[in-house]
Amino acid sequence: MILVGAVSDIPVGESVRVQGSVAIAVFNADGTFYAIDDTCTHQDASLSDGWLEDCAVECPLHAACFDLRTGKPSGPPARKPVRTHEVVITDGQVYVLETVEVGAEVAGALAEEVR
């Protein structure tokens, strides 16, 4: 498990980058936490620097959008999905369980809602 930080460290609509075997972006989408590989599959841009809207992030380089729940791009220029990772919240701390397979949906990758 990778410690991301306290729930309060990631305000709604924001993201942070942590290091696993690769960089991972952790997003707070309206109180639900999601984690995906941080690097866009189209080109080397940091998705944690992108724009978050609902459950999707737009890459800051060429506007490819990725669904935070599945990692799948919504269309060109990206064609390949990013990995999703399970998020666990314990005692007010956010953790990421890194996924092994690229493109594999994580059951409950959504994490938990924090209210």
PDB file of C-alpha atoms in Angstrom:
ATOM      1  CA  MET A   1       0.000   0.000   0.000  1.00  0.00           C
ATOM      2  CA  ILE A   2       1.178   3.478  -0.844  1.00  0.00           C
ATOM      3  CA  LEU A   3       0.360   6.234   1.646  1.00  0.00           C
ATOM      4  CA  VAL A   4      -1.024   9.260  -0.182  1.00  0.00           C
ATOM      5  CA  GLY A   5      -1.817  11.422   2.855  1.00  0.00           C
ATOM      6  CA  ALA A   6      -4.752  12.636   4.871  1.00  0.00           C
ATOM      7  CA  VAL A   7      -8.158  12.957   3.221  1.00  0.00           C
ATOM      8  CA  SER A   8      -7.995  16.675   4.025  1.00  0.00           C
ATOM      9  CA  ASP A   9      -4.766  16.979   2.002  1.00  0.00           C
ATOM     10  CA  ILE A  10      -6.706  16.427  -1.253  1.00  0.00           C
ATOM     11  CA  PRO A  11      -9.586  18.913  -1.553  1.00  0.00           C
ATOM     12  CA  VAL A  12     -12.570  18.158  -3.785  1.00  0.00           C
ATOM     13  CA  GLY A  13     -11.624  18.710  -7.428  1.00  0.00           C
ATOM     14  CA  GLU A  14      -7.899  18.359  -6.773  1.00  0.00           C
ATOM     15  CA  SER A  15      -5.270  15.684  -7.308  1.00  0.00           C
ATOM     16  CA  VAL A  16      -1.861  14.624  -6.049  1.00  0.00           C
ATOM     17  CA  ARG A  17       0.890  12.529  -7.563  1.00  0.00           C
ATOM     18  CA  VAL A  18       2.534   9.675  -5.649  1.00  0.00           C
ATOM     19  CA  GLN A  19       5.219   7.229  -6.679  1.00  0.00           C
ATOM     20  CA  GLY A  20       4.573   3.514  -7.078  1.00  0.00           C
ATOM     21  CA  SER A  21       6.303   1.387  -9.719  1.00  0.00           C
ATOM     22  CA  VAL A  22       5.275   4.364 -11.898  1.00  0.00           C
ATOM     23  CA  ALA A  23       3.821   7.752 -10.996  1.00  0.00           C
ATOM     24  CA  ILE A  24       0.174   7.513  -9.878  1.00  0.00           C
ATOM     25  CA  ALA A  25      -2.372  10.341  -9.843  1.00  0.00           C
ATOM     26  CA  VAL A  26      -4.941  10.358  -7.029  1.00  0.00           C
ATOM     27  CA  PHE A  27      -8.085  12.442  -7.577  1.00  0.00           C
ATOM     28  CA  ASN A  28     -10.852  13.637  -5.247  1.00  0.00           C
ATOM     29  CA  ALA A  29     -13.956  13.724  -7.454  1.00  0.00           C
ATOM     30  CA  ASP A  30     -16.764  15.111  -5.302  1.00  0.00           C
ATOM     31  CA  GLY A  31     -15.615  13.185  -2.235  1.00  0.00           C
ATOM     32  CA  THR A  32     -14.809   9.911  -4.001  1.00  0.00           C
ATOM     33  CA  PHE A  33     -11.159   9.084  -4.487  1.00  0.00           C
ATOM     34  CA  TYR A  34      -9.764   7.493  -7.659  1.00  0.00           C
ATOM     35  CA  ALA A  35      -6.236   6.534  -8.670  1.00  0.00           C
ATOM     36  CA  ILE A  36      -4.839   6.026 -12.170  1.00  0.00           C
ATOM     37  CA  ASP A  37      -1.393   5.949 -13.732  1.00  0.00           C
ATOM     38  CA  ASP A  38      -0.263   9.552 -13.957  1.00  0.00           C
ATOM     39  CA  THR A  39       1.196   9.452 -17.472  1.00  0.00           C
ATOM     40  CA  CYS A  40      -1.060   9.926 -20.497  1.00  0.00           C
ATOM     41  CA  THR A  41      -0.841   6.966 -22.898  1.00  0.00           C
ATOM     42  CA  HIS A  42      -0.771   9.323 -25.890  1.00  0.00           C
ATOM     43  CA  GLN A  43       2.319  11.284 -24.856  1.00  0.00           C
ATOM     44  CA  ASP A  44       4.276  11.854 -21.678  1.00  0.00           C
ATOM     45  CA  ALA A  45       2.059  14.351 -19.911  1.00  0.00           C
ATOM     46  CA  SER A  46       1.109  14.287 -16.240  1.00  0.00           C
ATOM     47  CA  LEU A  47      -2.601  13.599 -15.801  1.00  0.00           C
ATOM     48  CA  SER A  48      -2.479  14.980 -12.262  1.00  0.00           C
ATOM     49  CA  ASP A  49      -1.842  18.346 -13.947  1.00  0.00           C
ATOM     50  CA  GLY A  50      -4.990  17.901 -16.075  1.00  0.00           C
ATOM     51  CA  TRP A  51      -8.528  19.164 -15.638  1.00  0.00           C
ATOM     52  CA  LEU A  52     -10.956  17.133 -13.556  1.00  0.00           C
ATOM     53  CA  GLU A  53     -14.636  17.088 -14.472  1.00  0.00           C
ATOM     54  CA  ASP A  54     -17.002  14.602 -12.858  1.00  0.00           C
ATOM     55  CA  CYS A  55     -15.206  11.231 -13.150  1.00  0.00           C
ATOM     56  CA  ALA A  56     -12.886  12.152 -16.007  1.00  0.00           C
ATOM     57  CA  VAL A  57      -9.554  13.883 -16.327  1.00  0.00           C
ATOM     58  CA  GLU A  58      -8.447  15.794 -19.407  1.00  0.00           C
ATOM     59  CA  CYS A  59      -4.774  15.577 -20.282  1.00  0.00           C
ATOM     60  CA  PRO A  60      -3.164  19.033 -20.260  1.00  0.00           C
ATOM     61  CA  LEU A  61      -1.123  18.345 -23.393  1.00  0.00           C
ATOM     62  CA  HIS A  62      -3.540  17.230 -26.140  1.00  0.00           C
ATOM     63  CA  ALA A  63      -6.927  17.079 -24.368  1.00  0.00           C
ATOM     64  CA  ALA A  64      -7.286  13.284 -24.261  1.00  0.00           C
ATOM     65  CA  CYS A  65      -9.861  12.392 -21.575  1.00  0.00           C
ATOM     66  CA  PHE A  66      -9.687   9.341 -19.322  1.00  0.00           C
ATOM     67  CA  ASP A  67     -12.466   7.855 -17.193  1.00  0.00           C
ATOM     68  CA  LEU A  68     -11.186   7.659 -13.617  1.00  0.00           C
ATOM     69  CA  ARG A  69     -13.283   4.534 -12.929  1.00  0.00           C
ATOM     70  CA  THR A  70     -12.035   2.442 -15.851  1.00  0.00           C
ATOM     71  CA  GLY A  71      -8.923   4.216 -17.153  1.00  0.00           C
ATOM     72  CA  LYS A  72     -10.391   4.142 -20.670  1.00  0.00           C
ATOM     73  CA  PRO A  73      -9.931   7.136 -22.962  1.00  0.00           C
ATOM     74  CA  SER A  74     -13.087   8.723 -24.347  1.00  0.00           C
ATOM     75  CA  GLY A  75     -11.507   9.209 -27.759  1.00  0.00           C
ATOM     76  CA  PRO A  76      -8.464  10.386 -29.702  1.00  0.00           C
ATOM     77  CA  PRO A  77      -5.742  11.240 -29.471  1.00  0.00           C
ATOM     78  CA  ALA A  78      -5.321   8.591 -26.727  1.00  0.00           C
ATOM     79  CA  ARG A  79      -6.268   5.056 -27.704  1.00  0.00           C
ATOM     80  CA  LYS A  80      -4.847   2.975 -24.868  1.00  0.00           C
ATOM     81  CA  PRO A  81      -6.249   3.043 -21.311  1.00  0.00           C
ATOM     82  CA  VAL A  82      -4.272   3.895 -18.202  1.00  0.00           C
ATOM     83  CA  ARG A  83      -4.206   1.514 -15.258  1.00  0.00           C
ATOM     84  CA  THR A  84      -6.632   2.121 -12.435  1.00  0.00           C
ATOM     85  CA  HIS A  85      -5.734   1.435  -8.821  1.00  0.00           C
ATOM     86  CA  GLU A  86      -7.773   0.690  -5.741  1.00  0.00           C
ATOM     87  CA  VAL A  87      -7.998   3.450  -3.159  1.00  0.00           C
ATOM     88  CA  VAL A  88      -8.496   2.627   0.505  1.00  0.00           C
ATOM     89  CA  ILE A  89      -9.320   5.123   3.220  1.00  0.00           C
ATOM     90  CA  THR A  90      -8.431   4.101   6.750  1.00  0.00           C
ATOM     91  CA  ASP A  91      -8.515   6.369   9.803  1.00  0.00           C
ATOM     92  CA  GLY A  92      -8.671   9.488   7.628  1.00  0.00           C
ATOM     93  CA  GLN A  93      -5.638   8.429   5.554  1.00  0.00           C
ATOM     94  CA  VAL A  94      -5.731   7.737   1.814  1.00  0.00           C
ATOM     95  CA  TYR A  95      -3.817   4.710   0.487  1.00  0.00           C
ATOM     96  CA  VAL A  96      -3.382   3.298  -3.018  1.00  0.00           C
ATOM     97  CA  LEU A  97      -3.129  -0.419  -3.782  1.00  0.00           C
ATOM     98  CA  GLU A  98      -1.231  -0.547  -7.053  1.00  0.00           C
ATOM     99  CA  THR A  99      -2.745  -2.711  -9.806  1.00  0.00           C
ATOM    100  CA  VAL A 100      -0.578  -5.031 -11.827  1.00  0.00           C
ATOM    101  CA  GLU A 101      -2.417  -5.248 -15.170  1.00  0.00           C
ATOM    102  CA  VAL A 102      -2.685  -2.332 -17.563  1.00  0.00           C
ATOM    103  CA  GLY A 103      -6.283  -1.724 -18.615  1.00  0.00           C
ATOM    104  CA  ALA A 104      -7.739  -3.884 -15.851  1.00  0.00           C
ATOM    105  CA  GLU A 105     -10.683  -2.348 -14.093  1.00  0.00           C
ATOM    106  CA  VAL A 106     -10.355  -2.495 -10.353  1.00  0.00           C
ATOM    107  CA  ALA A 107     -13.534  -3.587  -8.602  1.00  0.00           C
ATOM    108  CA  GLY A 108     -14.235  -0.686  -6.329  1.00  0.00           C
ATOM    109  CA  ALA A 109     -11.414   1.413  -7.806  1.00  0.00           C
ATOM    110  CA  LEU A 110     -13.689   4.157  -6.826  1.00  0.00           C
ATOM    111  CA  ALA A 111     -12.603   3.924  -3.226  1.00  0.00           C
ATOM    112  CA  GLU A 112     -14.926   5.210  -0.604  1.00  0.00           C
ATOM    113  CA  GLU A 113     -16.967   8.325  -0.389  1.00  0.00           C
ATOM    114  CA  VAL A 114     -15.825  10.650   2.301  1.00  0.00           C
ATOM    115  CA  ARG A 115     -18.393  12.986   3.738  1.00  0.00           C
TER     116      ARG A 115
END
